[in-house]
């Protein structure tokens, strides 16, 4: 099976280029894209650079663009891909080397939404309780693995990465806005009322299409906008 992989080493290359590899996927027992990349790195070209860890779609470290669509290499089935399989780094981020991108801006935007519980009330002896109904509101929000597949597929983030928070960060913002244990809902919403933080979302649904955990960042962003409107009224 043929694979065309984006290569760029800023220390030696003047510009990026695509390099083709032919891999016998049956001989090497390759099922997922990550299997092939590891075969290439371990047996063909050890200079190939990528991130990976759990191999189970949990850590989110091996996000990349595969045949034009963002996804996790470890859960992208080779049987579903057309040849040649074109593999590029996540779009919208500076490339460090080959398939590794600089996610500094992504994590800075994530940090801005204060992705942790804020509660001004004295801590109880055991835990802050929720009803089953309150807990159910968090389903589809807490499962995000911060792989950045959604954010790096969003044109609004490409245009304003320093101002627009992006779908991953906004999904986490709504996760705490909707948490019954958090007492800073008004403050969180107020931080998003400028023209860029949340309202740069254009609803094109790229984020929903590429999420490996089948989450819906667009729905969360729309809920944030609705809550902001209610606060102003």
PDB file of C-alpha atoms in Angstrom, residues 2-3 11 13 50 54 56 62 77 84 94-95 103 111 121 123 126 146 162 164 174 178 182 187 195 205 207:
ATOM      1  CA  UNK A   2       1.399   3.396  -0.926  1.00  0.00           C
ATOM      2  CA  UNK A   3       1.658   6.257   1.546  1.00  0.00           C
ATOM      3  CA  UNK A  11      17.267  22.239  10.312  1.00  0.00           C
ATOM      4  CA  UNK A  13      15.090  21.408   4.520  1.00  0.00           C
ATOM      5  CA  UNK A  50       5.441  11.858  14.879  1.00  0.00           C
ATOM      6  CA  UNK A  54      -1.719   4.986  23.915  1.00  0.00           C
ATOM      7  CA  UNK A  56      -6.259   3.329  21.671  1.00  0.00           C
ATOM      8  CA  UNK A  62      -1.388  11.261  17.161  1.00  0.00           C
ATOM      9  CA  UNK A  77      -8.549   1.869   9.539  1.00  0.00           C
ATOM     10  CA  UNK A  84      -2.199   6.699  -2.067  1.00  0.00           C
ATOM     11  CA  UNK A  94       3.106  25.688  12.905  1.00  0.00           C
ATOM     12  CA  UNK A  95       5.024  22.542  11.937  1.00  0.00           C
ATOM     13  CA  UNK A 103       0.221  23.270  19.888  1.00  0.00           C
ATOM     14  CA  UNK A 111      -6.254  27.777  29.422  1.00  0.00           C
ATOM     15  CA  UNK A 121     -18.626  27.961  48.778  1.00  0.00           C
ATOM     16  CA  UNK A 123     -15.731  22.656  50.583  1.00  0.00           C
ATOM     17  CA  UNK A 126     -16.732  14.583  51.451  1.00  0.00           C
ATOM     18  CA  UNK A 146      -7.732  17.567  23.405  1.00  0.00           C
ATOM     19  CA  UNK A 162      -5.019  34.337  18.892  1.00  0.00           C
ATOM     20  CA  UNK A 164     -11.058  32.869  18.548  1.00  0.00           C
ATOM     21  CA  UNK A 174     -19.579  24.911  28.273  1.00  0.00           C
ATOM     22  CA  UNK A 178     -23.313  23.678  32.623  1.00  0.00           C
ATOM     23  CA  UNK A 182     -19.609  25.662  39.460  1.00  0.00           C
ATOM     24  CA  UNK A 187     -18.114  35.323  34.937  1.00  0.00           C
ATOM     25  CA  UNK A 195     -16.739  39.580  18.987  1.00  0.00           C
ATOM     26  CA  UNK A 205     -19.631  21.754  11.369  1.00  0.00           C
ATOM     27  CA  UNK A 207     -15.493  20.203  14.164  1.00  0.00           C
TER      28      UNK A 207
END
